[in-house]
Tab-separated table of C-alpha atoms in Angstrom:
chain	number	residue	atom	x	y	z
A	1	HIS	CA	43.913	-35.014	-100.725
A	2	GLN	CA	42.772	-31.484	-99.953
A	3	LEU	CA	39.253	-32.745	-99.274
A	4	ILE	CA	40.619	-35.256	-96.781
A	5	ASP	CA	42.796	-32.637	-95.124
A	6	ILE	CA	39.842	-30.276	-94.760
A	7	GLY	CA	37.739	-33.032	-93.204
A	8	MET	CA	40.416	-33.900	-90.658
A	9	ARG	CA	41.228	-30.312	-89.709
A	10	VAL	CA	37.814	-28.586	-89.827
A	11	LYS	CA	35.150	-30.521	-87.936
A	12	LYS	CA	32.400	-28.057	-88.814
A	13	ALA	CA	32.997	-28.709	-92.510
A	14	ARG	CA	32.392	-32.460	-92.298
A	15	LEU	CA	28.637	-32.328	-92.808
A	16	GLU	CA	29.006	-30.328	-96.021
A	17	LEU	CA	31.953	-32.491	-97.089
A	18	VAL	CA	29.782	-35.616	-96.819
A	19	ARG	CA	27.014	-33.932	-98.799
A	20	VAL	CA	29.400	-32.961	-101.586
A	21	SER	CA	30.986	-36.413	-101.544
A	22	ARG	CA	27.570	-38.023	-101.959
A	23	VAL	CA	26.885	-35.959	-105.079
A	24	LEU	CA	30.195	-37.094	-106.563
A	25	LEU	CA	29.822	-40.760	-105.674
A	26	ILE	CA	26.285	-41.348	-106.921
A	27	ASP	CA	27.086	-40.089	-110.415
A	28	PRO	CA	28.338	-43.136	-112.398
A	29	ALA	CA	29.446	-40.959	-115.316
A	30	LEU	CA	32.276	-39.488	-113.217
A	31	LEU	CA	33.897	-42.904	-112.880
A	32	GLY	CA	34.754	-42.814	-116.561
A	33	ASN	CA	36.986	-39.770	-116.128
A	34	GLN	CA	40.402	-40.822	-114.799
A	35	PHE	CA	41.309	-37.224	-114.006
A	36	LEU	CA	38.544	-37.238	-111.384
A	37	HIS	CA	39.619	-40.476	-109.731
A	38	PRO	CA	41.741	-38.783	-107.023
A	39	ILE	CA	38.755	-36.598	-106.116
A	40	LEU	CA	36.431	-39.604	-106.070
A	41	SER	CA	38.914	-41.425	-103.875
A	42	ALA	CA	38.843	-38.575	-101.346
A	43	ALA	CA	35.044	-38.438	-101.539
A	44	ALA	CA	34.813	-42.174	-100.868
A	45	TRP	CA	37.157	-41.909	-97.900
A	46	ALA	CA	35.217	-38.994	-96.398
A	47	SER	CA	31.884	-40.778	-96.865
A	48	GLY	CA	33.126	-43.747	-94.874
A	49	GLU	CA	35.108	-41.900	-92.238
A	50	TYR	CA	32.288	-39.446	-91.492
A	51	VAL	CA	29.330	-41.693	-92.225
A	52	GLU	CA	27.537	-40.425	-89.103
A	53	PHE	CA	26.823	-37.233	-91.065
A	54	SER	CA	25.156	-39.094	-93.928
A	55	LYS	CA	21.384	-38.994	-94.342
A	56	THR	CA	21.387	-41.983	-96.683
A	57	PRO	CA	23.933	-44.659	-95.648
A	58	TYR	CA	22.346	-47.208	-97.993
A	59	GLU	CA	22.701	-44.888	-100.971
A	60	ILE	CA	26.344	-44.225	-100.106
A	61	ALA	CA	27.150	-47.938	-99.789
A	62	GLU	CA	25.373	-48.629	-103.068
A	63	ALA	CA	27.386	-45.907	-104.814
A	64	LEU	CA	30.648	-47.253	-103.391
A	65	LEU	CA	29.923	-50.733	-104.765
A	66	GLN	CA	28.278	-49.890	-108.089
A	67	PRO	CA	29.500	-51.972	-111.077
A	68	ARG	CA	31.269	-49.063	-112.775
A	69	THR	CA	33.792	-48.892	-109.928
A	70	CYS	CA	35.644	-51.494	-111.997
A	71	LEU	CA	36.974	-48.478	-113.931
A	72	LEU	CA	38.934	-47.361	-110.870
A	73	PHE	CA	42.531	-48.275	-110.144
A	74	PRO	CA	42.782	-51.104	-107.579
A	75	SER	CA	44.303	-48.775	-104.971
A	76	ILE	CA	41.242	-46.514	-105.192
A	77	ARG	CA	38.814	-49.415	-105.294
A	78	GLU	CA	40.286	-50.605	-102.003
A	79	ILE	CA	39.269	-47.281	-100.458
A	80	TYR	CA	35.766	-47.673	-101.869
A	81	ILE	CA	35.404	-51.135	-100.327
A	82	HIS	CA	36.830	-50.055	-96.983
A	83	SER	CA	34.469	-47.089	-96.847
A	84	ALA	CA	31.513	-49.338	-97.658
A	85	PHE	CA	32.652	-51.498	-94.730
A	86	LYS	CA	32.581	-48.456	-92.434
A	87	VAL	CA	29.071	-47.571	-93.601
A	88	LEU	CA	27.943	-51.145	-92.968
A	89	VAL	CA	29.421	-51.295	-89.458
A	90	PHE	CA	27.948	-47.919	-88.511
A	91	SER	CA	24.486	-48.877	-89.758
A	92	ILE	CA	24.438	-52.275	-88.036
A	93	ARG	CA	25.655	-50.798	-84.757
A	94	ALA	CA	22.951	-48.132	-84.926
A	95	TYR	CA	20.356	-50.824	-85.616
A	96	PHE	CA	21.416	-52.839	-82.577
A	97	SER	CA	21.599	-49.745	-80.419
A	98	GLY	CA	17.886	-49.163	-80.669
A	99	SER	CA	18.288	-46.290	-78.224
A	100	ALA	CA	16.746	-43.027	-79.326
A	101	GLN	CA	18.841	-41.181	-76.773
A	102	GLU	CA	22.108	-42.645	-78.070
A	103	LEU	CA	21.225	-42.093	-81.723
A	104	ALA	CA	20.109	-38.545	-81.008
A	105	SER	CA	23.649	-37.726	-79.922
A	106	LEU	CA	24.954	-38.233	-83.455
A	107	PRO	CA	26.158	-35.078	-85.255
A	108	LEU	CA	23.744	-35.863	-88.085
A	109	VAL	CA	20.703	-35.490	-85.868
A	110	GLN	CA	22.024	-32.318	-84.289
A	111	GLU	CA	22.641	-30.752	-87.692
A	112	SER	CA	19.481	-31.804	-89.509
A	113	SER	CA	15.922	-33.022	-89.168
A	114	PHE	CA	16.901	-36.569	-90.161
A	115	SER	CA	15.686	-39.259	-87.761
A	116	PRO	CA	17.983	-42.315	-87.709
A	117	VAL	CA	15.755	-43.993	-85.139
A	118	ASN	CA	13.214	-44.750	-87.867
A	119	SER	CA	15.806	-45.474	-90.552
A	120	PHE	CA	17.732	-48.450	-89.162
A	121	THR	CA	14.986	-51.056	-89.320
A	122	TYR	CA	15.286	-54.786	-89.890
A	123	LYS	CA	14.165	-54.345	-93.493
A	124	SER	CA	16.630	-51.558	-94.263
A	125	ILE	CA	19.558	-53.291	-92.557
A	126	SER	CA	18.803	-56.595	-94.282
A	127	SER	CA	18.667	-54.826	-97.633
A	128	LEU	CA	21.964	-53.087	-96.900
A	129	VAL	CA	23.709	-56.310	-95.869
A	130	ASN	CA	22.390	-58.196	-98.904
A	131	MET	CA	23.387	-55.398	-101.264
A	132	VAL	CA	26.935	-55.217	-99.865
A	133	GLU	CA	27.264	-59.000	-99.947
A	134	LEU	CA	26.085	-59.171	-103.557
A	135	GLY	CA	28.345	-56.315	-104.599
A	136	LEU	CA	31.459	-57.926	-103.088
A	137	CYS	CA	30.918	-61.567	-104.026
A	138	SER	CA	32.294	-61.036	-107.516
A	139	LEU	CA	35.399	-59.368	-106.068
A	140	SER	CA	36.301	-62.278	-103.813
A	141	GLY	CA	37.979	-63.919	-106.803
A	142	THR	CA	39.549	-60.891	-108.458
A	143	LEU	CA	43.191	-60.988	-109.540
A	144	ASP	CA	43.925	-57.822	-107.550
A	145	VAL	CA	44.907	-59.424	-104.267
A	146	GLU	CA	44.464	-56.244	-102.190
A	147	VAL	CA	40.940	-55.752	-103.510
A	148	GLN	CA	40.195	-59.451	-102.995
A	149	GLU	CA	41.442	-59.307	-99.407
A	150	ARG	CA	39.281	-56.324	-98.485
A	151	ALA	CA	36.233	-57.878	-100.118
A	152	LYS	CA	36.727	-61.159	-98.254
A	153	ASN	CA	37.184	-59.320	-94.959
A	154	VAL	CA	33.790	-57.651	-95.353
A	155	LEU	CA	32.132	-60.876	-96.495
A	156	GLY	CA	33.598	-62.670	-93.489
A	157	PHE	CA	32.170	-60.026	-91.174
A	158	ILE	CA	28.754	-60.341	-92.819
A	159	GLY	CA	28.898	-64.103	-92.350
A	160	MET	CA	29.445	-63.610	-88.612
A	161	ILE	CA	26.655	-61.126	-87.940
A	162	LYS	CA	23.898	-62.108	-90.385
A	163	HIS	CA	22.195	-64.524	-87.994
A	164	GLU	CA	22.293	-61.958	-85.190
A	165	ILE	CA	20.380	-59.483	-87.322
A	166	ASP	CA	17.718	-62.127	-87.903
A	167	GLU	CA	17.629	-63.021	-84.208
A	168	LYS	CA	17.059	-59.416	-83.134
A	169	VAL	CA	13.833	-59.074	-85.085
A	170	THR	CA	12.361	-62.117	-83.297
A	171	SER	CA	13.633	-61.076	-79.881
A	172	GLN	CA	11.259	-59.440	-77.418
A	173	ASP	CA	14.078	-57.260	-76.163
A	174	SER	CA	13.989	-54.066	-78.246
A	175	GLU	CA	17.578	-53.259	-77.256
A	176	THR	CA	19.311	-56.553	-77.982
A	177	LYS	CA	23.012	-56.232	-77.344
A	178	ALA	CA	25.259	-56.320	-80.369
A	179	SER	CA	27.849	-59.075	-80.597
A	180	ARG	CA	31.463	-58.543	-79.661
A	181	ALA	CA	32.379	-58.578	-83.340
A	182	ILE	CA	30.110	-55.617	-84.120
A	183	VAL	CA	31.225	-53.635	-81.071
A	184	PHE	CA	34.867	-54.416	-81.826
A	185	MET	CA	34.633	-53.219	-85.427
A	186	GLU	CA	32.874	-50.047	-84.345
A	187	ASP	CA	35.665	-49.382	-81.839
A	188	VAL	CA	38.239	-49.926	-84.581
A	189	PHE	CA	36.625	-47.307	-86.812
A	190	SER	CA	35.668	-44.865	-84.044
A	191	GLU	CA	39.203	-43.653	-83.395
A	192	GLU	CA	39.401	-40.259	-85.073
A	193	LEU	CA	42.257	-39.748	-87.506
A	194	GLY	CA	44.276	-36.576	-87.281
A	195	PRO	CA	46.188	-34.639	-89.951
A	196	VAL	CA	49.908	-35.213	-90.374
A	197	SER	CA	52.143	-32.277	-91.199
A	198	SER	CA	53.770	-32.471	-94.627
A	199	ASN	CA	57.176	-31.716	-93.096
A	200	ALA	CA	56.756	-34.005	-90.071
A	201	GLN	CA	59.329	-36.475	-91.430
A	202	GLU	CA	61.965	-33.719	-91.606
A	203	GLN	CA	61.780	-33.326	-87.822
A	204	ILE	CA	62.908	-36.935	-87.223
A	205	PRO	CA	66.693	-37.484	-87.232
A	206	LEU	CA	67.938	-40.105	-89.691
A	207	GLN	CA	69.302	-43.297	-88.181
A	208	GLU	CA	72.692	-44.614	-89.174
A	209	GLY	CA	72.461	-47.088	-92.035
A	210	LEU	CA	68.887	-46.160	-92.881
A	211	GLU	CA	67.977	-47.087	-96.471
A	212	LEU	CA	66.620	-43.960	-98.144
A	213	LYS	CA	64.694	-43.773	-101.412
A	214	GLU	CA	67.843	-43.167	-103.468
A	215	ASN	CA	69.554	-46.240	-101.978
A	216	LEU	CA	66.511	-48.392	-102.544
A	217	GLU	CA	66.169	-47.318	-106.159
A	218	PHE	CA	69.862	-48.077	-106.807
A	219	ASN	CA	69.589	-51.491	-105.129
A	220	LEU	CA	66.519	-52.259	-107.217
A	221	PHE	CA	68.456	-51.290	-110.346
A	222	LEU	CA	71.290	-53.675	-109.396
A	223	PHE	CA	68.826	-56.471	-108.637
A	224	LEU	CA	67.142	-56.120	-112.024
A	225	ARG	CA	70.496	-56.027	-113.834
A	226	GLN	CA	71.796	-59.088	-112.003
A	227	ASN	CA	68.657	-61.058	-112.756
A	228	GLN	CA	68.556	-59.883	-116.376
A	229	LEU	CA	65.170	-58.277	-115.838
A	230	LEU	CA	66.264	-54.862	-117.017
A	231	CYS	CA	66.622	-54.060	-120.693
A	232	CYS	CA	69.887	-52.253	-121.476
């Protein structure tokens, strides 16, 4: 969580954070070490949240959906899928933008010699969409319902925009407008998240009758006893 906190609080550190996260994510051997899973989770989150700093969105998406992610806990795999979704939305929006002036305003271009104008082509976007679709198809039937839901959400989005990607390449208009679905998803992910103080909850007065953790744990204990689900 320290990596996430640094990313949210120190904007100038985001470029380096994405670079470090990439190194962690593309190494499949790290997925076999459960002690590193919290770090990989933070790296995955940062790679999706600050994807505009990434030089290789395709490589990041591929790392987030590699087969060995099955070694992760479902809660972490959800973050991987959601981050891959962010990478996909960013890349498709950049492809439809087609405006060198708009793309040049990205932090990535200002911080490096990378040229996104030449990177988001029909071929690269099609490859990205197909790779994400292939990587998530097997998860649409997983027993982990949260993972299944996130996978189906991304697949549903791909189903909506696939034909528009094909239409753009045949259109004479080099700056074909993106669909409402693409613009909407970009707007959803564009809102910057801010850090929350660890003692923020202490500043909120407790309401009368509020069920606190201790009460909930005791009620759960009674429920299990009453339903003979707890071994005595």
